[in-house]
XYZ file of C-alpha atoms in Angstrom:
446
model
C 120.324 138.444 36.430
C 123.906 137.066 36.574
C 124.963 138.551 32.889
C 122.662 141.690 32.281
C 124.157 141.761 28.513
C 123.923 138.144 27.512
C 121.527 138.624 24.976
C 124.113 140.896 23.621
C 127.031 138.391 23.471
C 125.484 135.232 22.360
C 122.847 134.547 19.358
C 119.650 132.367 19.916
C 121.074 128.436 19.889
C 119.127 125.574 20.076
C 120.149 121.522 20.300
C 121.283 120.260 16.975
C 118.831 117.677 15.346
C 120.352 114.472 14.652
C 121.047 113.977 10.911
C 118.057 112.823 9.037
C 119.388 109.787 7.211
C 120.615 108.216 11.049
C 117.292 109.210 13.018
C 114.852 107.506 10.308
C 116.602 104.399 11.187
C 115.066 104.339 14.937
C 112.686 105.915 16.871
C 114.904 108.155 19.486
C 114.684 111.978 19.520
C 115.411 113.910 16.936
C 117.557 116.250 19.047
C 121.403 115.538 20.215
C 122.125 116.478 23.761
C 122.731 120.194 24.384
C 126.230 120.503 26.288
C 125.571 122.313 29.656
C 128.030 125.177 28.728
C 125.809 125.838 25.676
C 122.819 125.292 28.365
C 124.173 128.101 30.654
C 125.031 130.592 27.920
C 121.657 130.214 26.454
C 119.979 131.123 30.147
C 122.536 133.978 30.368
C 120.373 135.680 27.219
C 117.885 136.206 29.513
C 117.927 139.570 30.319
C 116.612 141.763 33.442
C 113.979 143.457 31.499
C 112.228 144.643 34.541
C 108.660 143.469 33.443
C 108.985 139.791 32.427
C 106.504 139.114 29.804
C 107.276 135.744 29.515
C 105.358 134.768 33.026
C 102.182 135.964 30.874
C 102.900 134.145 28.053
C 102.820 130.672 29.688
C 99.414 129.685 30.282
C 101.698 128.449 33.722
C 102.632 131.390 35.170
C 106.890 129.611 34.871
C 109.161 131.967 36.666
C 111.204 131.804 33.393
C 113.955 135.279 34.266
C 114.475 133.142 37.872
C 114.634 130.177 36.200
C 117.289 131.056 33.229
C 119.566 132.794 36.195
C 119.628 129.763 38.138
C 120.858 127.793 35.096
C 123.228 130.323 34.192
C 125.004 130.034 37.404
C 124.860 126.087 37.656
C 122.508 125.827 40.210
C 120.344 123.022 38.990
C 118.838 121.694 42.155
C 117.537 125.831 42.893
C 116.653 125.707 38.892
C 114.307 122.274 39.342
C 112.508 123.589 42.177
C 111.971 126.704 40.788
C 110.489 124.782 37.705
C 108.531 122.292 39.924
C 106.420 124.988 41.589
C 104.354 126.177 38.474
C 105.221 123.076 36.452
C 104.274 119.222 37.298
C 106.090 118.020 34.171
C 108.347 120.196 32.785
C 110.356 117.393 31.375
C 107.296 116.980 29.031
C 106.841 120.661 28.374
C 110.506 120.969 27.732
C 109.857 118.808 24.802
C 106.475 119.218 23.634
C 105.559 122.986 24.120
C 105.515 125.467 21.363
C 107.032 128.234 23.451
C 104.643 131.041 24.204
C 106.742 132.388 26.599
C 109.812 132.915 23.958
C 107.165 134.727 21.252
C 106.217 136.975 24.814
C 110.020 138.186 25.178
C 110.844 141.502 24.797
C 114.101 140.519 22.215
C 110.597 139.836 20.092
C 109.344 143.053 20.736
C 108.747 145.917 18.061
C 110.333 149.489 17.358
C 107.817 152.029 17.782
C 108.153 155.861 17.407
C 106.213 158.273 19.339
C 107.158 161.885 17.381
C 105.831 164.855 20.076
C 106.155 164.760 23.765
C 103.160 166.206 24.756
C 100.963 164.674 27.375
C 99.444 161.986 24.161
C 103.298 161.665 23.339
C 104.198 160.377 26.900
C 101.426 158.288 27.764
C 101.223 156.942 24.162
C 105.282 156.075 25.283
C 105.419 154.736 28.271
C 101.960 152.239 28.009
C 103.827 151.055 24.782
C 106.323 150.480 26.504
C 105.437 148.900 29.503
C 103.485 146.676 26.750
C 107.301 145.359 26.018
C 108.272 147.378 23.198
C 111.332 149.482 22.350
C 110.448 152.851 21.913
C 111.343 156.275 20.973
C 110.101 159.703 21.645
C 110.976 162.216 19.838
C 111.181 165.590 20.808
C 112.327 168.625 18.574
C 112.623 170.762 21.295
C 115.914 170.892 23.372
C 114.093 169.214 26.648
C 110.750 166.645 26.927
C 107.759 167.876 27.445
C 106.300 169.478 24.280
C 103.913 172.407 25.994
C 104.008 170.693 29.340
C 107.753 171.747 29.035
C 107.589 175.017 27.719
C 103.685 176.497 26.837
C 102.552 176.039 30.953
C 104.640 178.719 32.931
C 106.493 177.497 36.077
C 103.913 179.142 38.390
C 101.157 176.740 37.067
C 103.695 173.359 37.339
C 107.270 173.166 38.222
C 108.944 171.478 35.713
C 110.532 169.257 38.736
C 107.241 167.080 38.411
C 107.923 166.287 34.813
C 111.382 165.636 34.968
C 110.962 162.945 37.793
C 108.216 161.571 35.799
C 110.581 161.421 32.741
C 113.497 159.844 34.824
C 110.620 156.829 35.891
C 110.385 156.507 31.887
C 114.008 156.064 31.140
C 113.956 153.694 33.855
C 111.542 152.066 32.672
C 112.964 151.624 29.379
C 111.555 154.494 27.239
C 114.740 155.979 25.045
C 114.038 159.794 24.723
C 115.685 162.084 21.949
C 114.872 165.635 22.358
C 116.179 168.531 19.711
C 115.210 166.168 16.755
C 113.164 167.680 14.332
C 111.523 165.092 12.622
C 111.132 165.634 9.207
C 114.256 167.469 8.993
C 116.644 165.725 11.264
C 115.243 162.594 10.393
C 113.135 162.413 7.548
C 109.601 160.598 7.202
C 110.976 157.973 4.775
C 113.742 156.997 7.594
C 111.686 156.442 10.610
C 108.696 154.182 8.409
C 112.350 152.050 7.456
C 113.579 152.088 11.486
C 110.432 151.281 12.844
C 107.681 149.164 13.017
C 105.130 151.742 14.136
C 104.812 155.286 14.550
C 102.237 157.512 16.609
C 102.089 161.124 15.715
C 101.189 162.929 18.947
C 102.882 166.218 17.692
C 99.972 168.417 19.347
C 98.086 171.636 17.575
C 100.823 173.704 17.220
C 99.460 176.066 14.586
C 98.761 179.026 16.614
C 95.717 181.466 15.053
C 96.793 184.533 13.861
C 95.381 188.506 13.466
C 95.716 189.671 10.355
C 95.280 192.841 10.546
C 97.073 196.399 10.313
C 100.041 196.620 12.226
C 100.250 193.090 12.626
C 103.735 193.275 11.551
C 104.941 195.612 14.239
C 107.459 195.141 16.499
C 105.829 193.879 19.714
C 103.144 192.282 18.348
C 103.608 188.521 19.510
C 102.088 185.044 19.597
C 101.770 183.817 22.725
C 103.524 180.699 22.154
C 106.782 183.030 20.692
C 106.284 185.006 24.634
C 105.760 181.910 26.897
C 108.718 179.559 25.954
C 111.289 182.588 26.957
C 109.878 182.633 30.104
C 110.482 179.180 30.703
C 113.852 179.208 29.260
C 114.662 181.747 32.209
C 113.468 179.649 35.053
C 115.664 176.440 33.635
C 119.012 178.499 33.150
C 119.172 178.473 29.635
C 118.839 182.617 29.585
C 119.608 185.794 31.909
C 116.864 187.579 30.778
C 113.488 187.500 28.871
C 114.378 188.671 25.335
C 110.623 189.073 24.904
C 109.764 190.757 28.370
C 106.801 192.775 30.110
C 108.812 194.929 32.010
C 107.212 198.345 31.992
C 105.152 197.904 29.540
C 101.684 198.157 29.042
C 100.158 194.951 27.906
C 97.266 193.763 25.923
C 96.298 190.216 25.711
C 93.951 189.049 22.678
C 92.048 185.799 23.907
C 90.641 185.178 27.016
C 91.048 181.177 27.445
C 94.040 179.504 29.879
C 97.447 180.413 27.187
C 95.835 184.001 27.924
C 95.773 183.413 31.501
C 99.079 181.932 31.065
C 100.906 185.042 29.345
C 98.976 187.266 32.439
C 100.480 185.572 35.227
C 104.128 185.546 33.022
C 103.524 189.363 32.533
C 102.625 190.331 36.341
C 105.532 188.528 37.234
C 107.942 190.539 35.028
C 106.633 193.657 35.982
C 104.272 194.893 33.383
C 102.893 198.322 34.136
C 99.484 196.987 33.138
C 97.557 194.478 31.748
C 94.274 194.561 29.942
C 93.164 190.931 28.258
C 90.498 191.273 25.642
C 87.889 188.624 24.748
C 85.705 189.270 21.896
C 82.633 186.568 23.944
C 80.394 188.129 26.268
C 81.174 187.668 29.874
C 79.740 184.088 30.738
C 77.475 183.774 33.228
C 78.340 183.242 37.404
C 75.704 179.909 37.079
C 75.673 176.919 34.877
C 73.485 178.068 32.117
C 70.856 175.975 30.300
C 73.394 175.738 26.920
C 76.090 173.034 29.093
C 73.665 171.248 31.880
C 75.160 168.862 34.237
C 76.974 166.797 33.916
C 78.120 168.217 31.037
C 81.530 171.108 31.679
C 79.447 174.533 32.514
C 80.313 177.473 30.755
C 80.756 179.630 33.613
C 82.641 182.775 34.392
C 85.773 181.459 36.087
C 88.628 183.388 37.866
C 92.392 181.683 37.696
C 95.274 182.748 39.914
C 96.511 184.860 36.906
C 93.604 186.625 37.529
C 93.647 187.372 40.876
C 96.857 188.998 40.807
C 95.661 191.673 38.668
C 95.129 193.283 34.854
C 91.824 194.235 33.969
C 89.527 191.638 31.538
C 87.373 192.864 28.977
C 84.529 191.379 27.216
C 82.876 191.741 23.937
C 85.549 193.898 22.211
C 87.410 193.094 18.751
C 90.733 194.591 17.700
C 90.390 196.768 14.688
C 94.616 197.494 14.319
C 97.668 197.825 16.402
C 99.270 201.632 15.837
C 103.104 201.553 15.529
C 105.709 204.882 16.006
C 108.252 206.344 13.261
C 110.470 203.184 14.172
C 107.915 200.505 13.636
C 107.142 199.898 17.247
C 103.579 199.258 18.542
C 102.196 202.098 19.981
C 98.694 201.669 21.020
C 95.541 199.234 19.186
C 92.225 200.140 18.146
C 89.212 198.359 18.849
C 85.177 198.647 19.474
C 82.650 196.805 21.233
C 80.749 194.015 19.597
C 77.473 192.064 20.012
C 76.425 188.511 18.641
C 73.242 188.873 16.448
C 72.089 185.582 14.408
C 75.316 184.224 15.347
C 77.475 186.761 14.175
C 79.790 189.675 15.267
C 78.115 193.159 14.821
C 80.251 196.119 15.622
C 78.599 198.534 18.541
C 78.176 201.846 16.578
C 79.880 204.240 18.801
C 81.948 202.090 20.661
C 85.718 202.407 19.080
C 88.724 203.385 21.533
C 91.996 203.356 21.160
C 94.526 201.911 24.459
C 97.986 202.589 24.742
C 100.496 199.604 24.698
C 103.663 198.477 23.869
C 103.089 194.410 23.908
C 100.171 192.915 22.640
C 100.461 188.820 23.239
C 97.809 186.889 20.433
C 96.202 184.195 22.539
C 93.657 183.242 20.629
C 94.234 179.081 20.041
C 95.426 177.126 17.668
C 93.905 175.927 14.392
C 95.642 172.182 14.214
C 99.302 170.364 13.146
C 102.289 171.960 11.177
C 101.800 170.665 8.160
C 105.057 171.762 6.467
C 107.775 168.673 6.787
C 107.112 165.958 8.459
C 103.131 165.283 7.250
C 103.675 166.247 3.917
C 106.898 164.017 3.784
C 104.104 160.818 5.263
C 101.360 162.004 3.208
C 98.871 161.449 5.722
C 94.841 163.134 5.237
C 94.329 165.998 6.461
C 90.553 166.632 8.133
C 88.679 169.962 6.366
C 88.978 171.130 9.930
C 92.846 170.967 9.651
C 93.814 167.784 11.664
C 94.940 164.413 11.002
C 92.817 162.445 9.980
C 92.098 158.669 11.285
C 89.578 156.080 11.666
C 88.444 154.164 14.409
C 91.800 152.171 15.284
C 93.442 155.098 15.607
C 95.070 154.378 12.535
C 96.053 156.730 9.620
C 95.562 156.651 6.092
C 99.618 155.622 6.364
C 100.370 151.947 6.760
C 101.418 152.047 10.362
C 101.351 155.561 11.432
C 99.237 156.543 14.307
C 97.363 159.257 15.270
C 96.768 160.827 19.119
C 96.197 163.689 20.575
C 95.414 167.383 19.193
C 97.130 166.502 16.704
C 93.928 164.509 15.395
C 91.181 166.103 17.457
C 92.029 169.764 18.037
C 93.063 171.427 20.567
C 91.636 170.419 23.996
C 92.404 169.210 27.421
C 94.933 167.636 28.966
C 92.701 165.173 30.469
C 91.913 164.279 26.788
C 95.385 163.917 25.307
C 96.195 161.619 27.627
C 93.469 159.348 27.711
C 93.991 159.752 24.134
C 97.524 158.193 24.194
C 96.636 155.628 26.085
C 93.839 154.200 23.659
C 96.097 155.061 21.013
C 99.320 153.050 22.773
C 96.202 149.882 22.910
C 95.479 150.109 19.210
C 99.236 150.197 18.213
C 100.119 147.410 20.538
C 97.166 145.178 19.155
C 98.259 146.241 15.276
C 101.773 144.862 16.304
C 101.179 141.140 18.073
C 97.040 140.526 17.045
C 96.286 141.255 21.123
C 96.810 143.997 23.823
C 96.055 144.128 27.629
C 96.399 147.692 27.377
C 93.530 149.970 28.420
C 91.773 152.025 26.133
C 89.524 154.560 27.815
C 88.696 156.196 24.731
C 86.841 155.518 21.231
C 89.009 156.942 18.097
C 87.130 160.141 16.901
C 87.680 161.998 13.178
C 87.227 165.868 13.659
């Protein structure tokens, strides 16, 4: 485009209509001529968007961006030909069409906030806006990413892979603002006045606890207070773990991938030894009857964490953690269990204590942070702890917008992004009445 910020210097203009006293007296049109510096300045508004909308918007397919710069430099013969191969007549249209094209440009586009930049945060952002809108992702976390960033250690994905990704966004148009803490930063009440739409995609960051004695011992940690300090080493930020395995014996509680995570973290630091506890019986080596195909077998599985060492152990529930004079953990207590009628029953016989001096809770997470930002939006909350929404994606909240775990629980990645994409489709639609977006997925309550 010949002036990139055009739109920036000069308001929408169009010819002035004759006065209506003179132009009832004949039959000319309405419009006085439009001076050709007023022509030019108007083209010059055009702006290199980098997806022109506009071509969709005429049922003609107009090359309206090549058009417009041709104008704005004077070259009218280039500009008629340009016109003259999607258009027989645009002398006519010129006068007689409503303008699809101008309601399709993205200075007509709409202000939408994505708050969590999770995988549903950045898929919800960039379809939305590769749609043609202006949007936002907020992040309150000092770098993009949400637990892609800093819950998945470097040994499972380089963060080098998201931050190219998130350099194609910005280039793409996508403004990102990490370290703002919605609801605090910026409260609920100012985003619903600054925007036009807002998705929550803020993930299940409510990580389930252990209440139980000793919990309050000094190193006895969530995982999701161990992981983020590893990360933080590997991008610069710090010299050392402040929360570290070094030496230590280690016990992690939950045997699902964050556990798996805070193994592979603690072999690399050095740990002495790890044991990781999972009060399920071992699964079985074949796809049992309970998850046939096609369906995802629950099957005993063996990650790379895994095969670097520590020692996994089934069936077993932690009874306390045992702390010194100084209030550091010590050791835990714990027996075996077994499931009868669907419950828990304690193996008579069975309790043992095991020295440690870090014991990382992996055990998931129970849904959203309420505190803040929801309250402030008084959105519903599910009885299972998640935000609730109905089959547009929509929330209870006049334009607020739910994807991800965030509204259906913790899950997959696979999931949260599919999620954010049908989310991005309903949002879109509840903006201009129609989307082209995809939308892989049905909106589900849980």
């Amino acid at each position: 485009m010949g002036d990139i910020t055009g739109f920036l210097k000069h308001t929408r203009e169009t010819p002035t209509r004759r006065p209506v006293p003179v132009r009832l007296r004949d039959w000319k049109e309405v419009y006085e001529p439009f001076p050709e510096p007023h022509l030019r300045s108007q083209a010059s508004r055009c702006m290199d968007c980098g997806i022109p909308f506009c071509n969709n918007g005429c049922p003609l397919g107009n090359l309206i961006p090549d058009w417009n710069d041709l104008v704005y430099r004077g070259n009218w013969q280039d500009a008629i030909e340009r016109l003259h191969a999607t258009n027989n007549f645009p002398e006519f249209t010129g006068r007689l069409c409503p303008a699809p094209c101008e309601a399709a440009c993205v200075l007509g586009s709409k202000k939408v906030a994505v708050v969590g930049s999770g995988p549903a945060g950045l898929a919800a952002a960039q379809q939305l806006t590769r749609a043609g809108h202006d949007v936002v992702l907020f992040e309150r976390a000092d770098r993009i990413g949400g637990l892609l960033r800093y819950g998945i250690p470097e040994f499972k994905m380089e963060k080098r892979f998201l931050d190219r990704r998130l350099e194609q966004m910005v280039a793409e148009g996508t403004e990102l603002r990490p370290s703002t803490n919605v609801g605090v930063d910026i409260t609920a009440e100012q985003l619903r006045a600054d925007f036009d739409a807002i998705v929550l995609a803020g993930g299940a960051t409510a990580a389930r606890d252990l209440p139980i004695a000793g919990r309050e011992l000094t190193g006895v940690y969530q995982a999701m207070e161990y992981l983020p300090i590893a990360n933080h080493v590997q991008e610069g930020d710090l010299p050392e773990p402040t929360i570290s395995a070094a030496g230590k014996r280690v016990v992690i509680i939950g045997g699902g991938d964050t556990g798996a995570d805070c193994l592979g973290t603690a072999h690399r630091q050095g740990a002495a030894s790890v044991h990781q506890f999972e009060i399920l019986p071992r699964p079985p080596d074949e796809r049992p009857a309970s998850t046939p195909w096609p369906t995802w077998p629950l099957i005993f599985r063996t990650s790379s964490a895994h095969e670097e060492g520590g020692e996994r152990v089934f069936s077993v529930n932690t009874e306390c953690f045992l702390g010194d004079e100084q209030g550091n953990l010590r050791a835990l207590r714990a027996h075996e269990v077994t499931m009868v009628d669907g419950k828990f029953e304690k193996v008579e016989g069975s309790d043992f204590e095991l020295d440690c001096e870090l014991v990382l809770l992996a055990m998931g997470f129970v849904g959203p942070e309420r505190p803040g930002f929801l309250e402030q939006l008084g959105v519903d909350i599910t009885p299972r702890g998640n935000v609730a929404r109905d089959g547009t994606w929509a929330s209870n909240v006049e334009g607020v917008f739910v994807a991800g775990d965030i509204g259906r629980g913790q899950s997959l990645i696979v999931w949260a992004i599919a999620e954010g994409r049908s989310c991005a489709a309903a949002v879109d639609r509840w903006l201009v009445g129609q989307s082209d977006l995809p939308a892989p997925l049905v909106a589900t309550s849980s």
